[in-house]
Short mmCIF file of C-alpha atoms and ligand atoms in Angstrom, two decimals:
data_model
loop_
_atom_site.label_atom_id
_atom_site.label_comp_id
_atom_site.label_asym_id
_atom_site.label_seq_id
_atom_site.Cartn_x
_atom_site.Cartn_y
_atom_site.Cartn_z
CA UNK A 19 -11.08 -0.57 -17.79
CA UNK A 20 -8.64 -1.20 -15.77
CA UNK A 21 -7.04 -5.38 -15.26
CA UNK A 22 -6.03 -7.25 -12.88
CA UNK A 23 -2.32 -7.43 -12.74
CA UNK A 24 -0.50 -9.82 -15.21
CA UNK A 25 3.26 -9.98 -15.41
CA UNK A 26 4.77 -9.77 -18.86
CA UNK A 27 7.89 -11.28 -17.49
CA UNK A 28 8.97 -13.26 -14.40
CA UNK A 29 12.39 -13.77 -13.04
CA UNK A 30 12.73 -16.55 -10.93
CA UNK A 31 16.03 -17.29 -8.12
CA UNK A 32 16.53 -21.31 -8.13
CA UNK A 33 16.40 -21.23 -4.85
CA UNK A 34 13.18 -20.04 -4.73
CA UNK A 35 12.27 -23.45 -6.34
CA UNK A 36 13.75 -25.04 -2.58
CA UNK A 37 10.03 -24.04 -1.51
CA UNK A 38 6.22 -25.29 -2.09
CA UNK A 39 5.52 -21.34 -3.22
CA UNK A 40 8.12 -20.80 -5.75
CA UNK A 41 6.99 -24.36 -7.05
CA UNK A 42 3.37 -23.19 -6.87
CA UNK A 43 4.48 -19.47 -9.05
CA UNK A 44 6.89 -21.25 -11.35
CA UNK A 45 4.03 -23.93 -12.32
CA UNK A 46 1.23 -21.13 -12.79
CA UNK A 47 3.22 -18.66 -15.18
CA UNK A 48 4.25 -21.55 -16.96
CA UNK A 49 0.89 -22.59 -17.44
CA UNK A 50 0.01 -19.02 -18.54
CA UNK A 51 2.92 -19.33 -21.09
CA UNK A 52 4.90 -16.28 -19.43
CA UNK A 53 8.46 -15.97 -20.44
CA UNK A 54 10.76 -16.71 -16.95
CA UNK A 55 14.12 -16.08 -16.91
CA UNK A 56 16.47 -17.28 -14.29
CA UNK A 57 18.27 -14.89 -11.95
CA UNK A 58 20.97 -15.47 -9.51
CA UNK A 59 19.87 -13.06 -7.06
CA UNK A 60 17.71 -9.73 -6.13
CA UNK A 61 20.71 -7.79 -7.65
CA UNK A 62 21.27 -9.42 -10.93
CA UNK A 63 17.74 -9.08 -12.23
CA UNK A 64 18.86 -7.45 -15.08
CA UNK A 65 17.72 -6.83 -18.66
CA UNK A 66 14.94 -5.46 -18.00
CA UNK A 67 13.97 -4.37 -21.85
CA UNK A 68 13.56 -0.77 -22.88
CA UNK A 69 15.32 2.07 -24.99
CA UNK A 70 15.91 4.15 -22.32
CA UNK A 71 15.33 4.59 -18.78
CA UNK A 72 11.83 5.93 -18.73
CA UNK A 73 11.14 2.79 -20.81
CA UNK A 74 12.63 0.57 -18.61
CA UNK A 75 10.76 2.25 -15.42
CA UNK A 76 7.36 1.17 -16.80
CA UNK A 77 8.49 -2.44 -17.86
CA UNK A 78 9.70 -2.67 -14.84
CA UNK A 79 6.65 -1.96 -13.00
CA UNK A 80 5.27 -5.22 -15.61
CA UNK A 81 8.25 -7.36 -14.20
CA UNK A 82 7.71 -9.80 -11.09
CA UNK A 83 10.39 -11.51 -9.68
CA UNK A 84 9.95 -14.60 -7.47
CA UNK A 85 12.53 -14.37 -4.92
CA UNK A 86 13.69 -15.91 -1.27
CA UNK A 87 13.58 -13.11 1.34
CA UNK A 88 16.74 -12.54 3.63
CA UNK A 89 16.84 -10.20 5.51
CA UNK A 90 14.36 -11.46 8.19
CA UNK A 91 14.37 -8.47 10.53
CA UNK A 92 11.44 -6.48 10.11
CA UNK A 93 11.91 -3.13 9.80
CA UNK A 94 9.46 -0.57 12.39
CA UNK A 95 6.41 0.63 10.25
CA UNK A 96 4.71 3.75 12.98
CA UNK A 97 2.35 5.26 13.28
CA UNK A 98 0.01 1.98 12.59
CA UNK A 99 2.04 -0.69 13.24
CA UNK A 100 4.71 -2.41 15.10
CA UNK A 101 6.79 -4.33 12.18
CA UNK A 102 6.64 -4.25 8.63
CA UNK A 103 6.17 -7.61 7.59
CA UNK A 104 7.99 -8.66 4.37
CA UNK A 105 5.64 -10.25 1.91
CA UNK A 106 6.40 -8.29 -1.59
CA UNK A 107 8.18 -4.89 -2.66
CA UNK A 108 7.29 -3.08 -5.62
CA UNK A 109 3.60 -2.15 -7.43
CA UNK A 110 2.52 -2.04 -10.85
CA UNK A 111 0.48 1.35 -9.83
CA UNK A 112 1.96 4.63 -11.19
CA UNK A 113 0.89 7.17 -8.30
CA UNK A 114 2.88 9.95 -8.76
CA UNK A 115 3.96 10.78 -5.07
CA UNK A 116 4.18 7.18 -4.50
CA UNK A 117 7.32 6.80 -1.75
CA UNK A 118 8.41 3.64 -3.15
CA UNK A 119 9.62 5.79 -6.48
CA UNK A 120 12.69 6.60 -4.05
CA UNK A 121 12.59 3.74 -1.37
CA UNK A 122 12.85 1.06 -4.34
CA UNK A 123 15.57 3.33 -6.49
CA UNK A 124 16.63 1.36 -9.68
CA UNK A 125 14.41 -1.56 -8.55
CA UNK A 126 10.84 -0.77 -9.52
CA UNK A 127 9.82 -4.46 -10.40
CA UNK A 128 7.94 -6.32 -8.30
CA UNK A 129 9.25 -8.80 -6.21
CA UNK A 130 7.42 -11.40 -4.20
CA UNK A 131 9.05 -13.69 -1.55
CA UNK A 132 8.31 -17.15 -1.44
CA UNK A 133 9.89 -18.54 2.30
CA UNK A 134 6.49 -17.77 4.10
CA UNK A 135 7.14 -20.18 6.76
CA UNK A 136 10.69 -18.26 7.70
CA UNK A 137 8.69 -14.86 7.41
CA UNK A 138 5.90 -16.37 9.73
CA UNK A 139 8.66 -17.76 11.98
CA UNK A 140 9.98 -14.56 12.64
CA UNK A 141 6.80 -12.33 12.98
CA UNK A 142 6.03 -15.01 15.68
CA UNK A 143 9.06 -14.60 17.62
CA UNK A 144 8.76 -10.60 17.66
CA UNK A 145 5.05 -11.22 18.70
CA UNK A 146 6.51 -13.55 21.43
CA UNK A 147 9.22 -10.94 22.78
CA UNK A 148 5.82 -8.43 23.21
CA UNK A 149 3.23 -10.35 24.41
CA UNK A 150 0.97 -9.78 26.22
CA UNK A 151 0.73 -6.93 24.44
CA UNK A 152 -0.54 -7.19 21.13
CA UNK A 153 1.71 -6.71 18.06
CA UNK A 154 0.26 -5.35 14.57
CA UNK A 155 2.31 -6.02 11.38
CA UNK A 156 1.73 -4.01 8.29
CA UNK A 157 1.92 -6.04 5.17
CA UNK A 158 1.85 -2.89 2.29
CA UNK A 159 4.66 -0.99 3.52
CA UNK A 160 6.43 -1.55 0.07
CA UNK A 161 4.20 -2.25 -2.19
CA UNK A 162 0.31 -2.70 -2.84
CA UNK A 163 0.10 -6.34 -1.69
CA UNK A 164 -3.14 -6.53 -2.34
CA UNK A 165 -2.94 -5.41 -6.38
CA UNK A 166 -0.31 -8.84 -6.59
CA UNK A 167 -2.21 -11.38 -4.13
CA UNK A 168 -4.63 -12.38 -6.31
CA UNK A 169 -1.50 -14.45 -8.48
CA UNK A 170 0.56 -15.32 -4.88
CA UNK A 171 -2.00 -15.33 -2.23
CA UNK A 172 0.78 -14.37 0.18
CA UNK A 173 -1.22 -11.97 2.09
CA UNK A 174 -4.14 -14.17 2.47
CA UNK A 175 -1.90 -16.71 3.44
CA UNK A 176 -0.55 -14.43 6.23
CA UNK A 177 -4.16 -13.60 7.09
CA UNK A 178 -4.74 -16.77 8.00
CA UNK A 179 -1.39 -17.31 10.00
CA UNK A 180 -2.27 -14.19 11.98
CA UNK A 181 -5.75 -15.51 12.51
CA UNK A 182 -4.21 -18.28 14.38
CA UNK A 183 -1.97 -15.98 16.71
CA UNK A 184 -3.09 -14.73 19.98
CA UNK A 185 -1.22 -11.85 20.36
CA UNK A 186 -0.94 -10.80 16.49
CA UNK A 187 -2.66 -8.39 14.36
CA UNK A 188 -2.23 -8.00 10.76
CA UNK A 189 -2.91 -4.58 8.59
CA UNK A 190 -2.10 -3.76 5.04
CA UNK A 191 -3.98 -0.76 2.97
CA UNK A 192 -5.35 -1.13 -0.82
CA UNK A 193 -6.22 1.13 -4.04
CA UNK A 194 -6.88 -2.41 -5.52
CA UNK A 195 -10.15 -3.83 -5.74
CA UNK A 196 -9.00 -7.63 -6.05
CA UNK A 197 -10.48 -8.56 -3.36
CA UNK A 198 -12.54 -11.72 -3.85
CA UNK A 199 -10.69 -14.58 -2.88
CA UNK A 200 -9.32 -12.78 0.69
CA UNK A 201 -13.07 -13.09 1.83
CA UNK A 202 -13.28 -16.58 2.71
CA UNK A 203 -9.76 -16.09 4.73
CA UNK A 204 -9.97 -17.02 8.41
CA UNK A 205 -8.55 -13.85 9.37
CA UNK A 206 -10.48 -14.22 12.91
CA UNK A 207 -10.68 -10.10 13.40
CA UNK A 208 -6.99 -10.08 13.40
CA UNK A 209 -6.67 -8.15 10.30
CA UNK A 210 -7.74 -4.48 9.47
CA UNK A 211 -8.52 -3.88 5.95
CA UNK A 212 -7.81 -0.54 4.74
CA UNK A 213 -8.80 0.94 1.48
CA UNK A 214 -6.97 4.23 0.16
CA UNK A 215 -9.68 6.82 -1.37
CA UNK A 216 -8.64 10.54 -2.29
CA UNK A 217 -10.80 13.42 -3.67
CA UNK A 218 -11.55 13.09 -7.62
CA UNK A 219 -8.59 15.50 -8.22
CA UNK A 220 -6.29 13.40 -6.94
CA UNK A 221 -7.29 9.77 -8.25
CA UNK A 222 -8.08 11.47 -11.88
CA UNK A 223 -4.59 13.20 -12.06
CA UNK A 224 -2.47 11.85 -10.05
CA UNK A 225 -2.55 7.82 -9.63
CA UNK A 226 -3.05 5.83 -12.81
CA UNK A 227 -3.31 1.96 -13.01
CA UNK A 228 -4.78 2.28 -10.10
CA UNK A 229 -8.86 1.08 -9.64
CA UNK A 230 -11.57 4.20 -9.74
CA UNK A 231 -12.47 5.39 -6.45
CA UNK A 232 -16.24 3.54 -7.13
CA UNK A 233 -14.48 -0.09 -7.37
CA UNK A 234 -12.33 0.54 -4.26
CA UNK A 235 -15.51 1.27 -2.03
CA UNK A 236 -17.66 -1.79 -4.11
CA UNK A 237 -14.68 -3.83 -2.71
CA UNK A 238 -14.83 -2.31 0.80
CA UNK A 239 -18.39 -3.22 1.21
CA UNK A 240 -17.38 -7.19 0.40
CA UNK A 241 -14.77 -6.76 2.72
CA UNK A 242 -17.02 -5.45 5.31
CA UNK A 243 -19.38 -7.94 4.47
CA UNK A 244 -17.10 -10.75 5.21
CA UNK A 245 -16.70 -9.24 8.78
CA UNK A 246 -13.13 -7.83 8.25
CA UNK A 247 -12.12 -4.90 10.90
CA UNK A 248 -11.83 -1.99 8.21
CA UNK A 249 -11.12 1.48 8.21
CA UNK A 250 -10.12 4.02 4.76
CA UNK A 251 -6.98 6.10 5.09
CA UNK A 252 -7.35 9.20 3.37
CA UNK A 253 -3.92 9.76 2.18
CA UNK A 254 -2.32 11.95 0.80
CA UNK A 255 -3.82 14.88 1.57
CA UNK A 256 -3.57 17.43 -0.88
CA UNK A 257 -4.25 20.87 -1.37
CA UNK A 258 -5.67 22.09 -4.55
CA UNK A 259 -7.97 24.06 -6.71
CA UNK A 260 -11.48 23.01 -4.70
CA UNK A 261 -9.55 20.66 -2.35
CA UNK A 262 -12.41 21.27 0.70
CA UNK A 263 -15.39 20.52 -1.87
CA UNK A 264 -13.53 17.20 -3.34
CA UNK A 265 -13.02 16.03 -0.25
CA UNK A 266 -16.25 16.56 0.85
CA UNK A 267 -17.79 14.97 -1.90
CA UNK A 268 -15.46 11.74 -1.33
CA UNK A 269 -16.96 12.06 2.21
CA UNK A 270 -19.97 11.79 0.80
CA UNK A 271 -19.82 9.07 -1.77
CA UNK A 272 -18.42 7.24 0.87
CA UNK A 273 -21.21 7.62 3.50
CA UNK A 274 -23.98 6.93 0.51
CA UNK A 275 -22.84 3.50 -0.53
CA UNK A 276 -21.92 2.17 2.78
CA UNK A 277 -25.16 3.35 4.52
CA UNK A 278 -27.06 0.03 3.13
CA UNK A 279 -24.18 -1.81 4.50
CA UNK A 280 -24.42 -4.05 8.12
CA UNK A 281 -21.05 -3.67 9.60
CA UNK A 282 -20.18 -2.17 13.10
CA UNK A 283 -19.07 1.79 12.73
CA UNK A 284 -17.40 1.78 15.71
CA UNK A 285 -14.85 -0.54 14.34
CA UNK A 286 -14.26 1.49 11.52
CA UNK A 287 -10.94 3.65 11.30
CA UNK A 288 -9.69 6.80 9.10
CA UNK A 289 -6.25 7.65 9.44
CA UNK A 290 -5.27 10.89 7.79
CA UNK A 291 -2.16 11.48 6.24
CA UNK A 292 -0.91 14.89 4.53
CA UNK A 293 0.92 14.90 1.10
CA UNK A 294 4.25 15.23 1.50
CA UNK A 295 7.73 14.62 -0.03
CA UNK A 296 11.56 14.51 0.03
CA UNK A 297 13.78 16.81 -2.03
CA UNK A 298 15.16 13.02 -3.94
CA UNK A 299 11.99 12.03 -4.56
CA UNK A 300 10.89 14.99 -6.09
CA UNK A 301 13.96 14.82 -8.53
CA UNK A 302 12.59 11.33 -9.14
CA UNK A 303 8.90 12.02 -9.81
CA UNK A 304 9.96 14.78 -12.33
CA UNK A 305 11.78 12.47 -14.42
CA UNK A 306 9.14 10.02 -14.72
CA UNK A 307 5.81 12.21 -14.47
CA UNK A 308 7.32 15.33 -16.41
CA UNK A 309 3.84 16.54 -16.82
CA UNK A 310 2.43 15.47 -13.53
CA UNK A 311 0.19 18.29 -11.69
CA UNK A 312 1.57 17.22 -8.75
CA UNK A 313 3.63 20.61 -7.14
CA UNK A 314 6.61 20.14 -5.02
CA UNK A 315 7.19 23.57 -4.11
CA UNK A 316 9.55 23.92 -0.75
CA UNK A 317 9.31 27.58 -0.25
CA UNK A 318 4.97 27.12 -0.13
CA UNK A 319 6.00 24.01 2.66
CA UNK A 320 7.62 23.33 6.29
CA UNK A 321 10.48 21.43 6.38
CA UNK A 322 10.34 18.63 9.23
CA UNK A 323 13.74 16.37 9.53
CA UNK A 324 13.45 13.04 9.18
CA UNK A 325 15.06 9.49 9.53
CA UNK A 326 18.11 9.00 7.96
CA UNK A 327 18.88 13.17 7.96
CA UNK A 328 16.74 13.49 5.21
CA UNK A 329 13.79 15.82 5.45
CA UNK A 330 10.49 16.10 4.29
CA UNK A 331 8.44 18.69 2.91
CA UNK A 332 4.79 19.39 4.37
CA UNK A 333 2.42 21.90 4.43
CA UNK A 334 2.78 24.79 6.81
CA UNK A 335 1.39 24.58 10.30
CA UNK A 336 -1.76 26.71 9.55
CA UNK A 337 -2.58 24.51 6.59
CA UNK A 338 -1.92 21.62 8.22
CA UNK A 339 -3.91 22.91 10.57
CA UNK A 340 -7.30 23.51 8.22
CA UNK A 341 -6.26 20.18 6.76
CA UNK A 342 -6.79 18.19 10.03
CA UNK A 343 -10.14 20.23 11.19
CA UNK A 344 -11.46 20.22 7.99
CA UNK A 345 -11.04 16.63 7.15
CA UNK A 346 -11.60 15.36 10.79
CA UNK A 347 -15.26 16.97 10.68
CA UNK A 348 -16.08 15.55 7.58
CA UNK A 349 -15.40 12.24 9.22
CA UNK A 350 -17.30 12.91 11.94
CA UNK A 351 -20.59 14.65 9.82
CA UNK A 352 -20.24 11.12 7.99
CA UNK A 353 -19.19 8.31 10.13
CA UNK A 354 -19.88 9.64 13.51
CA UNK A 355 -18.77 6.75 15.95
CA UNK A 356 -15.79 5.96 13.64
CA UNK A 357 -12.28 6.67 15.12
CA UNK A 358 -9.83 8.76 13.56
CA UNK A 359 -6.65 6.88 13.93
CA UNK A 360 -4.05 9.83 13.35
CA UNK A 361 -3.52 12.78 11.16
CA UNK A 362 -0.14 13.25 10.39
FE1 SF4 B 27 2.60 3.40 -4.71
FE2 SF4 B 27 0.34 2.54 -3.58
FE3 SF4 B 27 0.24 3.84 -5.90
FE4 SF4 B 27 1.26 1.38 -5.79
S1 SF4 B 27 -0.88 1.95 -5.39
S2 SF4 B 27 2.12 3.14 -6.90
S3 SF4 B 27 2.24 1.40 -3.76
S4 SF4 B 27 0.91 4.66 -3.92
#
């Protein structure tokens, strides 16, 4: 069964002691009688124990560090939002295509930033240079706030800032089902709630410590219930043995236990998002998931350039193709007046 997240070490940067958060973290491990070590910076978290460097992946993923965030430009987060905003980086989830296997390279702890106010400071003043026109942050672009938030309560402190803001709208997208304490947040509308869901295939096979696909829709229905704009993103989309039946099914599952549910379909989004990945990540992912069923073949996919001159691997245009149709009419057999955000 699987547990909420508990660090079995925490570095801590003095400086994060300068605010009421890192005072708040450094107080509540102690209490729990978790070792903390003190680190001079982001770079020098060091140590991390294991024989070798599989060994040291997976503590890492058990490490949290409690650290003051810089850099406060936000970097762009498209196609659903305007700004990443920086709350955490790193997950203690082992999904084997996850991105952040190559985005975080020898950093895979878990690192949580304590100067909210700073962070809030600048989402306002990038919400100021837009207005009126709304602007949406994303709050999991590097890592699964949501698996963390239930030791920092970052996010549903940032739910409640962007509750407050006019011309702000917050987003952020779970396989967790922690979700109790972000239903009494004041989050106004302002924030959309996403929950990740896959076919069986995928979640059995290919993403463990994360929660079964039943929790994550248990904790969508609270979520719903506590009036939170919502929507699932079905990512990634992958093709395998049965792919068009396990999808359905998920489809299906879905529709069943939400159908008792009172929330407003038409406020309900699906974005769609095809599995794909980068020639360095797939180096990566072989190391650590040796015997993943996860295939990363480039001569069965379409090469598309990317940011940074490196390229990504997707399907072919006539899979992608039966990907989007098939997928898209599921949504619509199911959740007719939902919208379908994108399919990329
Ligand atoms: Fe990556 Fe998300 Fe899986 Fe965490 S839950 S390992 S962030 S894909």
């Amino acid at each position: 069964m699987i547990k909420p997240f508990i660090p079995e070490l925490v570095y801590i940067e003095p400086r994060a002691l300068e605010f009421e958060q890192g005072k708040i973290l450094h107080d509540k491990f102690s209490e729990m009688g978790i070792e903390i070590r003190e680190t001079t910076s982001h770079n020098q978290v060091r140590g991390i124990p294991g024989a070798n460097e599989f060994q040291k992946y997976k503590n890492a993923k058990n490490t949290l560090a409690i650290g003051v965030r810089k850099t406060l430009e936000f970097d762009t987060s498209k196609p659903s939002a305007e700004y990443a905003i920086p709350l955490a980086t790193g997950c203690m989830g082992h999904c084997h295509y996850c991105y952040l296997q190559t985005t975080l390279g020898s950093k895979p702890y878990i690192r949580t930033y304590v100067n909210l106010e700073e962070i809030f400071d600048q989402a306002k003043k990038y919400m100021d240079e837009r207005k009126p026109e709304l602007t949406r942050f994303e709050a999991a672009c590097t890592s699964d706030i949501v698996g963390i938030d239930h030791l920092t309560h970052s996010l549903k402190k940032a739910v409640e800032y962007i509750g407050q803001q006019k011309y702000g709208r917050l987003r952020f997208v779970t396989k967790y089902h922690y979700v109790d304490h972000l239903l009494d947040a004041e989050h106004n509308g302002h924030t959309r709630f996403r929950f990740s869901i896959n076919a069986d295939f995928v979640i059995k096979y290919m993403e463990p410590g994360t929660s079964p696909l039943d929790l994550r829709i248990e904790a969508a229905k609270k979520v719903l219930a506590a009036g939170y704009p919502s929507g699932f993103i079905v990512a990634p989309i992958y093709v395998h043995d049965g792919w068009e039946e396990g999808y359905y099914q998920m489809f299906q599952k879905l529709h069943d236990q939400l159908k008792d549910v009172d929330y407003d379909e038409e406020n309900l989004t699906f974005e769609l998002i095809q599995h794909r990945f980068t020639k360095p990540a797939k180096r990566v992912i072989e190391q650590r998931y040796p015997k993943s069923k996860l295939e990363m073949n480039e001569e069965e996919r379409k090469y598309k350039w990317g940011r940074y001159g490196i390229g990504k691997y997707v399907y072919p245009t006539e899979t992608q193709d039966k990907l989007k149709d098939t997928i898209s009419a599921y949504t619509k057999e199911f959740f007719p007046d939902s919208t379908i955000s994108y399919f990329t």
